[in-house]
C-alpha cells in the first residue's frame, strides 16, 4: 500500500437506523451493527462510515443532534461504540464517524436558551440570528431557501429570525463564535480519542456564511454559488481541524461532504486540509460514455493538483438507490468502473444487494423534505428502508421476529435478502464480493494516470498507467466484443458473459 490507508479505500456507509436492530424497537442500533461486522469484513470493504448515533429527536433522522459527545440511548451506549471500534479493528475494518457541526437540534441546550433569552442576547450570538424585515419584522431577513424547501429562516416570534439551511429544527451554528469553535474541536477530539480512524464532516461547505447576509441574485438556482456555500473562510476551519487530525497517530482521515464540481471540491484537498472530499456529481451522470470520460478526467485533474485522488460516491442515504438512478444493470457496471478508477470509493448499505428504491405511502415518510416541499418531493426515505437479511417476511432478520421496522419493508424483500443472494453466483452481492476481492490485486495502488483506449461508440476502456488490466464499460445498447482488450476475463458485471460484453455492463480484462 502506498500512502495513507484511506487513499484508495472502499468505505461502506452504514445508515445505522436501517442496518440491524438488536432490541426490536424498529430502529437499527450499534449492537446490531456490531453483530454484523463479520458480514462487512467478509464483503471485503476497508472501512465503515457510521451515520449519526448521537442523541437526537430525529427530525432529520439523527442529523439534528442534541449532544455531540454522547450516544442516543435508543441506539446504544458509549461502551457499544468502544466495542464496535474494537471489533472492527480486530476484523481489519476502519471506522469513520459522522460529525454534524454545521447545525444542532432545536432541542440542543444552546438553542433552547437562545430562544428563551430574547433579542440581542449573548445566547443568540451562537446562531445566525437577524431581525426580520418589514412591518412587525414579519418577513425573513433574506431570500435564502432551505435545502429542504421553503425559507431558510424561521421566526422566534419576537422580531428575530434564525437561519436553518436544512429543517427548522436544525438551526445553523456561527462558527465565528468562540464557544462554537471550541465545542466543535472538543467533539472532534472526543471521537478521535476513542479511536475512530476518520471523520466525515457533514454539510462541509456550509460552515461559513457571508456576514453581510446578501440576498441571492434574481435567477439564482440550486447549485449556483451562494453566500453560505464553500466560502474561503470555510477552509480556515478545515485547516484548523486538519491540524487536530494530524496530531493523532495513524493517518486519521477527514472527509468533506461536498456537493459540487471538481473546482468546488479541490480546495478542500489542499495539503493542509482534508484527505478526501466526496465526488457527488457522478451520482447524477446519465450513462453516456463521453460524459463519464470528461467528468472522470476533470475530477482526476482537479484532485491531482493537490496530490489527492477522487472519493467516488456510488450511492448514499441522500439520493435515490443506485439501481434506480442507473438501472439495475447500470448500477453494477458503474460499480466495476468506480472500483477500477484511481481513488477511494463509497458504497451505500444495501446497494451491494442491488436494492430498489422503495415507493413509500405518504403516511410512512419521515423525511422532512416531504413535508417542507408540500409533498412535491417524496424525499430520501425510499433509499433508507431497513435491510433484508434473511427469511420470507417482515422484518427479514433486520430485527427480532415480530418487530416493526421504522420504515416499512416491501412484502417481496425475501427475494433480495443477504441469505438469498449469498450463494447465488449471479447476484449483486456475489458481484460486489468478487469485485472487492479482485480490486486489491488488479487495481489498487496502480498509477494514478488513466490511459483511455479506443473504444466503440458508447463504450469506455481504460487502464491505470500504460500497462496492466483494462476496464471496459459498455453503456450502449449493443453487445461488444471484449477480446481486443485482453486475453482473460477477470470479472464481468453480468453473469455468463462469453465473447461479447452485453449492453450496460462492464468487465475487467487482463
Ligand atoms: C447531509 C446528510 O447526509 C443529510 O442526510 C442531512 O439531511 C444533511 N446533511 C443535514 O445534516
Ligand atoms: Mg433498536
PDB file of N, CA and C in Angstrom, residues 333 336-337 340 443 453-456 458-463 469-475 480-486 489 491-493 499-502 504-509:
ATOM      1  N   UNK A 333     -22.544  -1.944 -13.485  1.00  0.00           N
ATOM      2  CA  UNK A 333     -21.451  -1.508 -14.377  1.00  0.00           C
ATOM      3  C   UNK A 333     -20.682  -0.357 -13.742  1.00  0.00           C
ATOM      4  N   UNK A 336     -18.220  -1.530 -11.067  1.00  0.00           N
ATOM      5  CA  UNK A 336     -16.925  -2.029 -11.555  1.00  0.00           C
ATOM      6  C   UNK A 336     -16.063  -0.889 -12.083  1.00  0.00           C
ATOM      7  N   UNK A 337     -16.703   0.106 -12.697  1.00  0.00           N
ATOM      8  CA  UNK A 337     -15.918   1.244 -13.199  1.00  0.00           C
ATOM      9  C   UNK A 337     -15.298   2.012 -12.032  1.00  0.00           C
ATOM     10  N   UNK A 340     -12.406   0.389 -10.386  1.00  0.00           N
ATOM     11  CA  UNK A 340     -11.185   0.317 -11.200  1.00  0.00           C
ATOM     12  C   UNK A 340     -10.484   1.668 -11.306  1.00  0.00           C
ATOM     13  N   UNK A 443      -6.186  -3.464  -9.291  1.00  0.00           N
ATOM     14  CA  UNK A 443      -6.359  -2.031  -9.498  1.00  0.00           C
ATOM     15  C   UNK A 443      -5.705  -1.147  -8.453  1.00  0.00           C
ATOM     16  N   UNK A 453      -8.321   3.896 -23.809  1.00  0.00           N
ATOM     17  CA  UNK A 453      -8.082   3.135 -25.033  1.00  0.00           C
ATOM     18  C   UNK A 453      -9.241   3.392 -25.998  1.00  0.00           C
ATOM     19  N   UNK A 454      -8.936   3.222 -27.279  1.00  0.00           N
ATOM     20  CA  UNK A 454     -10.005   3.392 -28.269  1.00  0.00           C
ATOM     21  C   UNK A 454     -11.130   2.420 -27.938  1.00  0.00           C
ATOM     22  N   UNK A 455     -12.343   2.880 -28.126  1.00  0.00           N
ATOM     23  CA  UNK A 455     -13.478   2.014 -27.789  1.00  0.00           C
ATOM     24  C   UNK A 455     -14.636   2.311 -28.715  1.00  0.00           C
ATOM     25  N   UNK A 456     -15.506   1.309 -28.959  1.00  0.00           N
ATOM     26  CA  UNK A 456     -16.685   1.536 -29.816  1.00  0.00           C
ATOM     27  C   UNK A 456     -17.600   2.605 -29.201  1.00  0.00           C
ATOM     28  N   UNK A 458     -20.284   4.677 -27.340  1.00  0.00           N
ATOM     29  CA  UNK A 458     -20.919   4.467 -26.033  1.00  0.00           C
ATOM     30  C   UNK A 458     -20.204   3.431 -25.171  1.00  0.00           C
ATOM     31  N   UNK A 459     -18.899   3.238 -25.454  1.00  0.00           N
ATOM     32  CA  UNK A 459     -18.098   2.377 -24.588  1.00  0.00           C
ATOM     33  C   UNK A 459     -16.919   3.165 -24.040  1.00  0.00           C
ATOM     34  N   UNK A 460     -16.412   2.723 -22.915  1.00  0.00           N
ATOM     35  CA  UNK A 460     -15.218   3.303 -22.314  1.00  0.00           C
ATOM     36  C   UNK A 460     -14.249   2.167 -22.062  1.00  0.00           C
ATOM     37  N   UNK A 461     -12.972   2.435 -22.323  1.00  0.00           N
ATOM     38  CA  UNK A 461     -11.957   1.432 -21.997  1.00  0.00           C
ATOM     39  C   UNK A 461     -10.768   2.181 -21.417  1.00  0.00           C
ATOM     40  N   UNK A 462     -10.330   1.770 -20.231  1.00  0.00           N
ATOM     41  CA  UNK A 462      -9.197   2.483 -19.636  1.00  0.00           C
ATOM     42  C   UNK A 462      -8.294   1.542 -18.853  1.00  0.00           C
ATOM     43  N   UNK A 463      -7.071   2.024 -18.714  1.00  0.00           N
ATOM     44  CA  UNK A 463      -6.076   1.384 -17.869  1.00  0.00           C
ATOM     45  C   UNK A 463      -5.581   2.393 -16.868  1.00  0.00           C
ATOM     46  N   UNK A 469      -4.330  -4.339 -16.348  1.00  0.00           N
ATOM     47  CA  UNK A 469      -5.679  -4.689 -16.793  1.00  0.00           C
ATOM     48  C   UNK A 469      -6.426  -3.516 -17.420  1.00  0.00           C
ATOM     49  N   UNK A 470      -7.434  -3.846 -18.182  1.00  0.00           N
ATOM     50  CA  UNK A 470      -8.314  -2.829 -18.775  1.00  0.00           C
ATOM     51  C   UNK A 470      -9.708  -2.987 -18.185  1.00  0.00           C
ATOM     52  N   UNK A 471     -10.318  -1.854 -17.918  1.00  0.00           N
ATOM     53  CA  UNK A 471     -11.737  -1.858 -17.559  1.00  0.00           C
ATOM     54  C   UNK A 471     -12.507  -1.425 -18.794  1.00  0.00           C
ATOM     55  N   UNK A 472     -13.396  -2.270 -19.245  1.00  0.00           N
ATOM     56  CA  UNK A 472     -14.218  -1.971 -20.424  1.00  0.00           C
ATOM     57  C   UNK A 472     -15.658  -1.799 -19.961  1.00  0.00           C
ATOM     58  N   UNK A 473     -16.240  -0.669 -20.338  1.00  0.00           N
ATOM     59  CA  UNK A 473     -17.604  -0.380 -19.906  1.00  0.00           C
ATOM     60  C   UNK A 473     -18.459  -0.167 -21.149  1.00  0.00           C
ATOM     61  N   UNK A 474     -19.523  -0.911 -21.266  1.00  0.00           N
ATOM     62  CA  UNK A 474     -20.418  -0.788 -22.416  1.00  0.00           C
ATOM     63  C   UNK A 474     -21.714  -0.127 -21.960  1.00  0.00           C
ATOM     64  N   UNK A 475     -21.815   1.173 -22.229  1.00  0.00           N
ATOM     65  CA  UNK A 475     -23.010   1.905 -21.804  1.00  0.00           C
ATOM     66  C   UNK A 475     -24.074   1.931 -22.897  1.00  0.00           C
ATOM     67  N   UNK A 480     -20.661  -5.766 -27.153  1.00  0.00           N
ATOM     68  CA  UNK A 480     -19.367  -5.525 -27.819  1.00  0.00           C
ATOM     69  C   UNK A 480     -18.392  -6.647 -27.472  1.00  0.00           C
ATOM     70  N   UNK A 481     -17.538  -6.937 -28.445  1.00  0.00           N
ATOM     71  CA  UNK A 481     -16.517  -7.969 -28.268  1.00  0.00           C
ATOM     72  C   UNK A 481     -15.448  -7.452 -27.306  1.00  0.00           C
ATOM     73  N   UNK A 482     -15.172  -8.168 -26.247  1.00  0.00           N
ATOM     74  CA  UNK A 482     -14.166  -7.676 -25.293  1.00  0.00           C
ATOM     75  C   UNK A 482     -12.769  -8.155 -25.640  1.00  0.00           C
ATOM     76  N   UNK A 483     -12.632  -9.098 -26.582  1.00  0.00           N
ATOM     77  CA  UNK A 483     -11.339  -9.750 -26.792  1.00  0.00           C
ATOM     78  C   UNK A 483     -10.221  -8.829 -27.252  1.00  0.00           C
ATOM     79  N   UNK A 484     -10.529  -7.715 -27.986  1.00  0.00           N
ATOM     80  CA  UNK A 484      -9.410  -6.808 -28.317  1.00  0.00           C
ATOM     81  C   UNK A 484      -8.767  -6.170 -27.087  1.00  0.00           C
ATOM     82  N   UNK A 485      -9.385  -6.258 -25.931  1.00  0.00           N
ATOM     83  CA  UNK A 485      -8.888  -5.545 -24.742  1.00  0.00           C
ATOM     84  C   UNK A 485      -8.155  -6.435 -23.747  1.00  0.00           C
ATOM     85  N   UNK A 486      -8.160  -7.728 -23.973  1.00  0.00           N
ATOM     86  CA  UNK A 486      -7.450  -8.599 -23.043  1.00  0.00           C
ATOM     87  C   UNK A 486      -7.685 -10.047 -23.402  1.00  0.00           C
ATOM     88  N   UNK A 489     -10.900 -12.757 -19.159  1.00  0.00           N
ATOM     89  CA  UNK A 489     -11.980 -12.013 -18.494  1.00  0.00           C
ATOM     90  C   UNK A 489     -11.846 -12.261 -16.985  1.00  0.00           C
ATOM     91  N   UNK A 491     -13.494 -10.441 -14.539  1.00  0.00           N
ATOM     92  CA  UNK A 491     -14.787 -10.270 -13.881  1.00  0.00           C
ATOM     93  C   UNK A 491     -15.696  -9.467 -14.807  1.00  0.00           C
ATOM     94  N   UNK A 492     -16.965  -9.806 -14.831  1.00  0.00           N
ATOM     95  CA  UNK A 492     -17.945  -9.011 -15.587  1.00  0.00           C
ATOM     96  C   UNK A 492     -19.097  -8.680 -14.667  1.00  0.00           C
ATOM     97  N   UNK A 493     -19.736  -7.557 -14.952  1.00  0.00           N
ATOM     98  CA  UNK A 493     -20.815  -7.120 -14.064  1.00  0.00           C
ATOM     99  C   UNK A 493     -22.087  -7.930 -14.268  1.00  0.00           C
ATOM    100  N   UNK A 499     -18.003 -14.107 -25.441  1.00  0.00           N
ATOM    101  CA  UNK A 499     -17.097 -13.157 -26.124  1.00  0.00           C
ATOM    102  C   UNK A 499     -17.621 -11.729 -26.118  1.00  0.00           C
ATOM    103  N   UNK A 500     -18.920 -11.581 -25.942  1.00  0.00           N
ATOM    104  CA  UNK A 500     -19.476 -10.227 -26.054  1.00  0.00           C
ATOM    105  C   UNK A 500     -19.906  -9.717 -24.685  1.00  0.00           C
ATOM    106  N   UNK A 501     -19.570  -8.458 -24.484  1.00  0.00           N
ATOM    107  CA  UNK A 501     -19.987  -7.797 -23.243  1.00  0.00           C
ATOM    108  C   UNK A 501     -21.369  -7.196 -23.498  1.00  0.00           C
ATOM    109  N   UNK A 502     -22.381  -7.622 -22.746  1.00  0.00           N
ATOM    110  CA  UNK A 502     -23.743  -7.148 -23.036  1.00  0.00           C
ATOM    111  C   UNK A 502     -23.903  -5.635 -22.842  1.00  0.00           C
ATOM    112  N   UNK A 504     -24.975  -2.164 -21.315  1.00  0.00           N
ATOM    113  CA  UNK A 504     -24.972  -1.706 -19.911  1.00  0.00           C
ATOM    114  C   UNK A 504     -24.310  -2.679 -18.946  1.00  0.00           C
ATOM    115  N   UNK A 505     -23.045  -2.958 -19.278  1.00  0.00           N
ATOM    116  CA  UNK A 505     -22.290  -3.795 -18.346  1.00  0.00           C
ATOM    117  C   UNK A 505     -20.814  -3.438 -18.460  1.00  0.00           C
ATOM    118  N   UNK A 506     -20.037  -3.974 -17.544  1.00  0.00           N
ATOM    119  CA  UNK A 506     -18.608  -3.658 -17.514  1.00  0.00           C
ATOM    120  C   UNK A 506     -17.827  -4.927 -17.263  1.00  0.00           C
ATOM    121  N   UNK A 507     -16.570  -4.905 -17.654  1.00  0.00           N
ATOM    122  CA  UNK A 507     -15.712  -6.074 -17.424  1.00  0.00           C
ATOM    123  C   UNK A 507     -14.294  -5.627 -17.107  1.00  0.00           C
ATOM    124  N   UNK A 508     -13.616  -6.461 -16.353  1.00  0.00           N
ATOM    125  CA  UNK A 508     -12.180  -6.282 -16.084  1.00  0.00           C
ATOM    126  C   UNK A 508     -11.431  -7.352 -16.864  1.00  0.00           C
ATOM    127  N   UNK A 509     -10.472  -6.887 -17.643  1.00  0.00           N
ATOM    128  CA  UNK A 509      -9.771  -7.796 -18.555  1.00  0.00           C
ATOM    129  C   UNK A 509      -8.263  -7.719 -18.358  1.00  0.00           C
TER     130      UNK A 509
END
